[in-house]
PDB file of C-alpha atoms in Angstrom:
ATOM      1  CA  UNK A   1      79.881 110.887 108.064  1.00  0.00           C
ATOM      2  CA  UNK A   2      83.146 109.138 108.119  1.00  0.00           C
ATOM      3  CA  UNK A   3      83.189 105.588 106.924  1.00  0.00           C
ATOM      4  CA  UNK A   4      85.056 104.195 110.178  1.00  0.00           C
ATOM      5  CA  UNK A   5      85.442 106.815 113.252  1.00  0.00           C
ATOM      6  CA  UNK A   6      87.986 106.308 116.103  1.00  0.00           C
ATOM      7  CA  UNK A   7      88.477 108.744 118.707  1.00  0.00           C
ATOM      8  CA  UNK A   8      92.036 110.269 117.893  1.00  0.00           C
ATOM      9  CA  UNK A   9      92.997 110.621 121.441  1.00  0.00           C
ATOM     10  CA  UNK A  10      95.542 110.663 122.781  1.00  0.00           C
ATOM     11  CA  UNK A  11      94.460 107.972 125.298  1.00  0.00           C
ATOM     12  CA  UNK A  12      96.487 107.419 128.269  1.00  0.00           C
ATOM     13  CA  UNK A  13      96.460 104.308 130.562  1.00  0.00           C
ATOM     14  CA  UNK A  14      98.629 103.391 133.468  1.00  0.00           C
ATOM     15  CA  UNK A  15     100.994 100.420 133.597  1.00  0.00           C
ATOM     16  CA  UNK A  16      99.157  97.110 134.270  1.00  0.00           C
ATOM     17  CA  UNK A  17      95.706  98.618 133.469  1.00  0.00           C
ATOM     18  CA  UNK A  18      93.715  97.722 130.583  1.00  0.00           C
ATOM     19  CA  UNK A  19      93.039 100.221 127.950  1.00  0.00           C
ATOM     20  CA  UNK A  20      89.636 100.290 125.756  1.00  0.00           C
ATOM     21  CA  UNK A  21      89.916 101.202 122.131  1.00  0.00           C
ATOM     22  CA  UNK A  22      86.568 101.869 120.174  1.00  0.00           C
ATOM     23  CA  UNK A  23      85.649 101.978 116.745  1.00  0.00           C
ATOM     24  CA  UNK A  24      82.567 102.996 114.763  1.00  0.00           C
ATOM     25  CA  UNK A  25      81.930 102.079 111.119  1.00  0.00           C
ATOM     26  CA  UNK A  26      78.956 103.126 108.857  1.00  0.00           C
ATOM     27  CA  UNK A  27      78.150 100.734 106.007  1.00  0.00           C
ATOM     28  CA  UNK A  28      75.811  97.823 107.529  1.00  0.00           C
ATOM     29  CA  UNK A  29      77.283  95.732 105.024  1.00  0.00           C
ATOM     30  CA  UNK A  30      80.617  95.423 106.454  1.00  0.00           C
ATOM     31  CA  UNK A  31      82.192  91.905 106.797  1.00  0.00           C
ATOM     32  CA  UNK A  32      85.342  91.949 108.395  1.00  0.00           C
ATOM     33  CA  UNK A  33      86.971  93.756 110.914  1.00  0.00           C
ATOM     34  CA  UNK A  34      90.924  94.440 111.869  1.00  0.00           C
ATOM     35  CA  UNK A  35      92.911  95.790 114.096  1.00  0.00           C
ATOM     36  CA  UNK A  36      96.691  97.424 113.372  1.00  0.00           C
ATOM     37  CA  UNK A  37      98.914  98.871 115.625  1.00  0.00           C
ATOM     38  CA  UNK A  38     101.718 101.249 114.045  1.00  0.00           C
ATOM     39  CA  UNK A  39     104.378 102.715 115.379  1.00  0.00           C
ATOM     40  CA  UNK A  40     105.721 106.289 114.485  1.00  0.00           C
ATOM     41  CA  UNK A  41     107.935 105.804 111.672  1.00  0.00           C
ATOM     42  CA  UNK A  42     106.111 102.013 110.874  1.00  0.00           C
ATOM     43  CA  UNK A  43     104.251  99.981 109.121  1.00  0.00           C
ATOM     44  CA  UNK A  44     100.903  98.702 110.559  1.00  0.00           C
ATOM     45  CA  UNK A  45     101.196  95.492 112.388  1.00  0.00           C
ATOM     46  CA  UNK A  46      98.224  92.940 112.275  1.00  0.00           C
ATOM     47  CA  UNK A  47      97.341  91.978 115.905  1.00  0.00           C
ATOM     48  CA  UNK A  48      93.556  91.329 115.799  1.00  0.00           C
ATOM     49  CA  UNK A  49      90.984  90.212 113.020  1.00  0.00           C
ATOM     50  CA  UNK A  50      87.353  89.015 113.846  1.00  0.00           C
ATOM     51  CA  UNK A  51      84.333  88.459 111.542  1.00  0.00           C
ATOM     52  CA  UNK A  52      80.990  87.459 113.432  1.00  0.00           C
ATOM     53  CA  UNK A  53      79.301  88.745 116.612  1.00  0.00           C
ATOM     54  CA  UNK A  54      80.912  88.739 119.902  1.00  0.00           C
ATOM     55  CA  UNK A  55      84.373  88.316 121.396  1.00  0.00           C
ATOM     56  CA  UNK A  56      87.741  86.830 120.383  1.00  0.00           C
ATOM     57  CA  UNK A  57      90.859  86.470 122.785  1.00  0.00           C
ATOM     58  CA  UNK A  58      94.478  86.548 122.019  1.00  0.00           C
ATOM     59  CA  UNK A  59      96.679  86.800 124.630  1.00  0.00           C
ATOM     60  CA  UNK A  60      96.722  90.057 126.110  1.00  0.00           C
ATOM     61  CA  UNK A  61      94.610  91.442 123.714  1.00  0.00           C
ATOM     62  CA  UNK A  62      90.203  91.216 123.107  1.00  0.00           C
ATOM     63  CA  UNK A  63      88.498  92.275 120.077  1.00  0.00           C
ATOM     64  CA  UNK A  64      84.759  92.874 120.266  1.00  0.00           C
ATOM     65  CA  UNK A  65      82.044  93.080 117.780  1.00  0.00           C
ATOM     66  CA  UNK A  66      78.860  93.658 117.551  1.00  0.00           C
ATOM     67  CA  UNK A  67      77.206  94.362 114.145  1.00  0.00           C
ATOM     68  CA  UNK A  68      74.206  95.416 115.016  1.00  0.00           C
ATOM     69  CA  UNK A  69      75.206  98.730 116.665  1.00  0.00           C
ATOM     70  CA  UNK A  70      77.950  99.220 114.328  1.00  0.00           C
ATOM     71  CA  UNK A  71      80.707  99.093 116.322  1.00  0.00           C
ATOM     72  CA  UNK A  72      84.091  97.504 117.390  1.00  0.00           C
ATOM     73  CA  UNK A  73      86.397  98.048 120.146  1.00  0.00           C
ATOM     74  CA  UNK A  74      90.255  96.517 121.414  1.00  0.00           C
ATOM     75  CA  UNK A  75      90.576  95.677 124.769  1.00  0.00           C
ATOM     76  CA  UNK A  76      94.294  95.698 125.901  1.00  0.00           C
ATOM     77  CA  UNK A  77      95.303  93.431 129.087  1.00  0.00           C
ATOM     78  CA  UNK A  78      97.937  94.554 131.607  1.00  0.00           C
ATOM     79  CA  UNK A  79      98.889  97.486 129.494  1.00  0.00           C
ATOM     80  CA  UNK A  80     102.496  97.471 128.953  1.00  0.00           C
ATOM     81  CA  UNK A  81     105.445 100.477 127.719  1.00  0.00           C
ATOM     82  CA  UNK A  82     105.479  98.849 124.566  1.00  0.00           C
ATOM     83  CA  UNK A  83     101.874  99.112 124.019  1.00  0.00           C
ATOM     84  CA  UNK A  84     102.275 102.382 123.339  1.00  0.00           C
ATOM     85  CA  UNK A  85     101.743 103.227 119.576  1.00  0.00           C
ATOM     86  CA  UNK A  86      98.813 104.443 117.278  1.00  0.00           C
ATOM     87  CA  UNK A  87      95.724 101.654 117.111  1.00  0.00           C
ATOM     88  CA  UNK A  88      93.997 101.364 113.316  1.00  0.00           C
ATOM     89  CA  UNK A  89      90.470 100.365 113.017  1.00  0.00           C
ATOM     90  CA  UNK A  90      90.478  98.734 109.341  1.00  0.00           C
ATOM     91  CA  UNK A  91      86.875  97.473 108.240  1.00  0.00           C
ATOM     92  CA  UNK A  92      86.215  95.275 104.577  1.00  0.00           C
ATOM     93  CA  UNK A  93      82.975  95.782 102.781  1.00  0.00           C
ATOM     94  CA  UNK A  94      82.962  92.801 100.491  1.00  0.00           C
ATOM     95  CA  UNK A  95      84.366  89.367 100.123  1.00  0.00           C
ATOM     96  CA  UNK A  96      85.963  89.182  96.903  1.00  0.00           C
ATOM     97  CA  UNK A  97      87.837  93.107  97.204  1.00  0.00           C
ATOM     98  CA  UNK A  98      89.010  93.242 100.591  1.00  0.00           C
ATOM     99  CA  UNK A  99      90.189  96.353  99.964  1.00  0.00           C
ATOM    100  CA  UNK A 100      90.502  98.405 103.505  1.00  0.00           C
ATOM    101  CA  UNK A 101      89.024 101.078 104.924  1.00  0.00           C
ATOM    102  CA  UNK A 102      90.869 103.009 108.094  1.00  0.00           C
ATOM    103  CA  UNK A 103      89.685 105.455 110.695  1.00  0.00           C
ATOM    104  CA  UNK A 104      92.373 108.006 111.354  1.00  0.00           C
ATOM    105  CA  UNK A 105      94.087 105.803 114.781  1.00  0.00           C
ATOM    106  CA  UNK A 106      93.903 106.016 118.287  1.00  0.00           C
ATOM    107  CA  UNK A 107      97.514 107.284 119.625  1.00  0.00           C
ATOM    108  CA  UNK A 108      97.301 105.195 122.863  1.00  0.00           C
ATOM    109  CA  UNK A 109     100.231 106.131 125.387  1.00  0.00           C
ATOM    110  CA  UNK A 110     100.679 103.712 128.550  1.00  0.00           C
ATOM    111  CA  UNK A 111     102.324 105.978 131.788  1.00  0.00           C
ATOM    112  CA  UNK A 112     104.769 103.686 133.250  1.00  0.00           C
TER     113      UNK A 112
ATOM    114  CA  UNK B   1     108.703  83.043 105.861  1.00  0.00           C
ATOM    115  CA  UNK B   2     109.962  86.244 104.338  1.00  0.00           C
ATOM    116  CA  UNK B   3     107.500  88.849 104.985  1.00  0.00           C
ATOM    117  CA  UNK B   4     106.043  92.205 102.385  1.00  0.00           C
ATOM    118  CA  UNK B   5     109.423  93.146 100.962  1.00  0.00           C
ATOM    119  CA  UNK B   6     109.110  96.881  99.365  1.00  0.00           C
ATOM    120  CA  UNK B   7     111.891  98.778  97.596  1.00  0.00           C
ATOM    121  CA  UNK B   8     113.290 101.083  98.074  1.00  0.00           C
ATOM    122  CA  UNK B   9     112.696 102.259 101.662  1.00  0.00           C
ATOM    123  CA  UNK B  10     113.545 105.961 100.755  1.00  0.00           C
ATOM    124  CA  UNK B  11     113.412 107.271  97.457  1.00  0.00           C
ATOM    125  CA  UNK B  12     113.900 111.106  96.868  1.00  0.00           C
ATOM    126  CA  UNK B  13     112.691 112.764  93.868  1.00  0.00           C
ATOM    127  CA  UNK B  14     112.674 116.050  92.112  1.00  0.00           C
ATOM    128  CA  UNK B  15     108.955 117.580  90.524  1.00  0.00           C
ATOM    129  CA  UNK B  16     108.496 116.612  87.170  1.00  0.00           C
ATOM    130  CA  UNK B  17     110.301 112.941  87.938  1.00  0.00           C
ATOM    131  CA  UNK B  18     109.284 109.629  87.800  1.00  0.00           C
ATOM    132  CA  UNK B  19     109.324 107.459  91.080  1.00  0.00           C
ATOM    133  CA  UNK B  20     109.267 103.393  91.017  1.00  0.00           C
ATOM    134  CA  UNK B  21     107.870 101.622  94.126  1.00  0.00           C
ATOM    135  CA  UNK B  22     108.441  97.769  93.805  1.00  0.00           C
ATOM    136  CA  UNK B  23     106.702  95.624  96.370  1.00  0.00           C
ATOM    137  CA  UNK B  24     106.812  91.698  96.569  1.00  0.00           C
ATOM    138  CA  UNK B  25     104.202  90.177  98.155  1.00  0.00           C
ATOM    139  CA  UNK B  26     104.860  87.541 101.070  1.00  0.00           C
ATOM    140  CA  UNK B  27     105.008  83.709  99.736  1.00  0.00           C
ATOM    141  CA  UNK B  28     101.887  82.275  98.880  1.00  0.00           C
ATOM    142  CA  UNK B  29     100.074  85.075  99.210  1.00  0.00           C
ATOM    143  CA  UNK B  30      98.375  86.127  95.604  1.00  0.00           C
ATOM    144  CA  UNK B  31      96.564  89.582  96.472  1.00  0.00           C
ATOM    145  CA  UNK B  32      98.478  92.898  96.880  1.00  0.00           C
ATOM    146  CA  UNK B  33      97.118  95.943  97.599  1.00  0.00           C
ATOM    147  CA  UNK B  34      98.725  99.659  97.737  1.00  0.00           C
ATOM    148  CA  UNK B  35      98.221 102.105 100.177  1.00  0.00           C
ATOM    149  CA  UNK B  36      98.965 105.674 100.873  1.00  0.00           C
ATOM    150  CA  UNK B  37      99.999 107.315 104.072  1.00  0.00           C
ATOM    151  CA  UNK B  38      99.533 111.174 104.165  1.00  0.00           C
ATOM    152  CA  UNK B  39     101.612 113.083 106.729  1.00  0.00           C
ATOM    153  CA  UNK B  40      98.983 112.936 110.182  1.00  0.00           C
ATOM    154  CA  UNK B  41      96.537 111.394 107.829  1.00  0.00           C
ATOM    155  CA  UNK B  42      95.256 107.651 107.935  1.00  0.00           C
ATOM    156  CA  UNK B  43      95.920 105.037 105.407  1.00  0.00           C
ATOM    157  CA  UNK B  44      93.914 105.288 102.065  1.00  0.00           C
ATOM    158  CA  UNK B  45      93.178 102.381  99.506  1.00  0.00           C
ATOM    159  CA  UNK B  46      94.377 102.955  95.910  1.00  0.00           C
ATOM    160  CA  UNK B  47      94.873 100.025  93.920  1.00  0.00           C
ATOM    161  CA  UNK B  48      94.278  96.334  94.761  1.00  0.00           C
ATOM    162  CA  UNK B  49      95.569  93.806  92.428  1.00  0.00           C
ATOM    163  CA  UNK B  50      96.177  89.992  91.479  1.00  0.00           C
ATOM    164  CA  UNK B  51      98.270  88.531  89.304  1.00  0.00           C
ATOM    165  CA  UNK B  52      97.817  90.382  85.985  1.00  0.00           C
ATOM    166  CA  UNK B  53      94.670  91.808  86.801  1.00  0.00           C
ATOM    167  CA  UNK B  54      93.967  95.446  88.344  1.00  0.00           C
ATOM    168  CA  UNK B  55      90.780  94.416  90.646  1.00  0.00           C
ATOM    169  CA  UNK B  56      90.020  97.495  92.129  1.00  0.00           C
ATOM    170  CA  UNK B  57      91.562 100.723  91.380  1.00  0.00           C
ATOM    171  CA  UNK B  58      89.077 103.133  93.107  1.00  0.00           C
ATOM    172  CA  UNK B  59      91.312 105.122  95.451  1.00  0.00           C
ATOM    173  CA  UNK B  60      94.219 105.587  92.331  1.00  0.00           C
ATOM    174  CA  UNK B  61      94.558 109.482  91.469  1.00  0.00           C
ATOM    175  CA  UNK B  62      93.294 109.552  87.966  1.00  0.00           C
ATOM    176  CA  UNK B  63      96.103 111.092  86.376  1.00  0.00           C
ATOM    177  CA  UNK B  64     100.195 110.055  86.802  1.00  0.00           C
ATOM    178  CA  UNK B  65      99.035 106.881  88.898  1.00  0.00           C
ATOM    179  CA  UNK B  66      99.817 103.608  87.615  1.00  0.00           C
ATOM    180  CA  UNK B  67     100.121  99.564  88.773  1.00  0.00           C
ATOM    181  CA  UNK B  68     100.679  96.756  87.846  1.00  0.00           C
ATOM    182  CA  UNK B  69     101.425  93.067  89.014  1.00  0.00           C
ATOM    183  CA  UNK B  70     102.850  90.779  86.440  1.00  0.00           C
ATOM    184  CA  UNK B  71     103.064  86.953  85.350  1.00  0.00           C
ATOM    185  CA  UNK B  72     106.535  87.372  87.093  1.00  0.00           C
ATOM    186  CA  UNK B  73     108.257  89.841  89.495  1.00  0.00           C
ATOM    187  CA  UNK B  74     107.109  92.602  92.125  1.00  0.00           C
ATOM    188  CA  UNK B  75     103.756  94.646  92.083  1.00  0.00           C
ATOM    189  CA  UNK B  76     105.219  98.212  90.707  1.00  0.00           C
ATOM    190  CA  UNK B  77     103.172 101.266  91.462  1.00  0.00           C
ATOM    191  CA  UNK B  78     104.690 104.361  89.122  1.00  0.00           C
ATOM    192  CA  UNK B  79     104.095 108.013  89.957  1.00  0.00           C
ATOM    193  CA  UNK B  80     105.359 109.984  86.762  1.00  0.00           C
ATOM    194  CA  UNK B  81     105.805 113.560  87.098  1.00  0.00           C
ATOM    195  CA  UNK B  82     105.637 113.602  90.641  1.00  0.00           C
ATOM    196  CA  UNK B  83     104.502 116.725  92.439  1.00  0.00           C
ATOM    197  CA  UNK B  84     105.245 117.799  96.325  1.00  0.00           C
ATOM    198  CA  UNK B  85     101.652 116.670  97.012  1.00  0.00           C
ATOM    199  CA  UNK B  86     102.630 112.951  96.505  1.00  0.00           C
ATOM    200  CA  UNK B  87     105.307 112.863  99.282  1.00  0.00           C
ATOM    201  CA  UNK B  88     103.936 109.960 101.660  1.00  0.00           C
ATOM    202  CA  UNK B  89     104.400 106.710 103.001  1.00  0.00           C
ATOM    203  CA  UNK B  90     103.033 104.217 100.154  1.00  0.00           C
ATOM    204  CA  UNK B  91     102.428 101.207 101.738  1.00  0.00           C
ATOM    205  CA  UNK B  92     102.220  97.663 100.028  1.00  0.00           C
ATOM    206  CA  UNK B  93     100.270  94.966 102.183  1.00  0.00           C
ATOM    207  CA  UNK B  94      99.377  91.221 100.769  1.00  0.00           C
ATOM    208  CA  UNK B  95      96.988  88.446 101.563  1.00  0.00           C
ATOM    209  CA  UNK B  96      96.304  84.940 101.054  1.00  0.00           C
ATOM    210  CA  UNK B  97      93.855  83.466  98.107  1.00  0.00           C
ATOM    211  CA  UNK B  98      91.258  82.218 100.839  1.00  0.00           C
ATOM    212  CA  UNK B  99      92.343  84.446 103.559  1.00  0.00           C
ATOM    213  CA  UNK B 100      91.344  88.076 104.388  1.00  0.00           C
ATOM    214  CA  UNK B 101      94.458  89.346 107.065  1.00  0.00           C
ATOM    215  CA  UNK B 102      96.408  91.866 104.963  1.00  0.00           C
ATOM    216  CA  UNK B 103      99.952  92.482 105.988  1.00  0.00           C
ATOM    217  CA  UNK B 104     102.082  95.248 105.518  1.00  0.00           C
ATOM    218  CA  UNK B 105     105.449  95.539 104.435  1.00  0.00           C
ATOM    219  CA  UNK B 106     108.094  98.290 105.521  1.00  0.00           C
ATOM    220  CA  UNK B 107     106.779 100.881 103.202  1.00  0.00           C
ATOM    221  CA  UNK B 108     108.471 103.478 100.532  1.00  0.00           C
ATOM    222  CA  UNK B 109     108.734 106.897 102.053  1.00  0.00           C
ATOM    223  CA  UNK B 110     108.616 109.263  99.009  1.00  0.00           C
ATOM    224  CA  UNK B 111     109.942 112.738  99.187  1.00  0.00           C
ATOM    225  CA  UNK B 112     109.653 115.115  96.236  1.00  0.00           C
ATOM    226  CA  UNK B 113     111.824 117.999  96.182  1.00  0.00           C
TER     227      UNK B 113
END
């Protein structure tokens, strides 16, 4: 079993709509949980962190976690061109190495 | 604020060469940790690192790998006889003493010849 699962997609969204990314992750003991989005030819941009139960709101963008099923997901608002790029899950195990562990992306494509 | 700064952005090497990947960490920030991009892969951990201390160096190929973060100056990581097989993005990202948001800088695309 992978350590932190995405669905690989593609995903494809219209303009305006909101797109739903999801991530699973397998060690109970995880702490913290990030979001990246990176570009083709990039480096991954930070655009969401969250640490305890529930949801947290920036902008256009909704992270959601809930630790007891294991799972986090990225809501994106009013879905624009330049939403389009790859979406990293990144999950921490411990405080004290926050080293990072990465499912394999979401390619998310928004259809103007 | 300056962000990740990594050098060089494209370095080309032949087999059997050494390559030098220089990162310096964004200002204030005392963690750095290196990463590896595969072509179509995801990002994997190899080395995470303070200042003069190697903290975790669990995802670091055994052999050829090396890093290092001194008193003063960039985190280096050195590949020495470098085969295709380590052509990749190697990605440098930092963080904050009491902080745990990593950020990335540009990244070194390495291509061995």
């Amino acid at each position: 079993q992978k350590e932190v699962e995405q669905n690989s997609g593609p995903l494809s969204v219209p303009e305006g709509a909101i797109a739903s990314l999801n991530c699973t992750y397998s060690d109970r003991g995880s702490q913290s949980f990030f979001w990246y989005r990176q570009y083709s030819g990039k480096s991954p941009e930070l655009i969401m962190s969250i640490y305890s139960n529930g949801d947290k709101e920036d902008g256009r963008f909704t992270a959601q976690l809930n630790k007891a099923s294991q799972y986090v997901s990225l809501l994106i608002r009013d879905s624009q061109p330049s939403d389009s790029a790859t979406y990293l899950c990144a999950v921490t195990v411990n405080f004290g190495n926050e080293k990072l562990t990465f499912g394999t992306g979401t390619r998310l494509t928004i259809i103007p | 604020n300056a962000g990740v700064m990594q050098n060089p952005r494209h370095l080309v090497r032949r087999r059997g060469q050494e390559a030098r990947l220089r990162c310096s960490p964004m200002k204030g920030h005392s963690h750095v940790y290196w990463y590896r991009q595969l072509p179509e892969e995801g990002l994997k951990f190899m080395v995470y690192l303070q200042k003069e201390n190697i903290i975790d160096e669990s995802g670091m190929p055994k052999e050829r790998f090396s890093a290092e973060f001194p008193k003063e100056g960039p985190s280096i990581l050195r590949i020495q006889q470098v085969v295709r097989g380590d052509s990749a993005a190697y990605f440098c990202a930092s963080s904050p003493m009491d902080r745990y948001e990593q950020y990335f800088g540009p990244g070194t695309r390495l291509t061995v010849t």
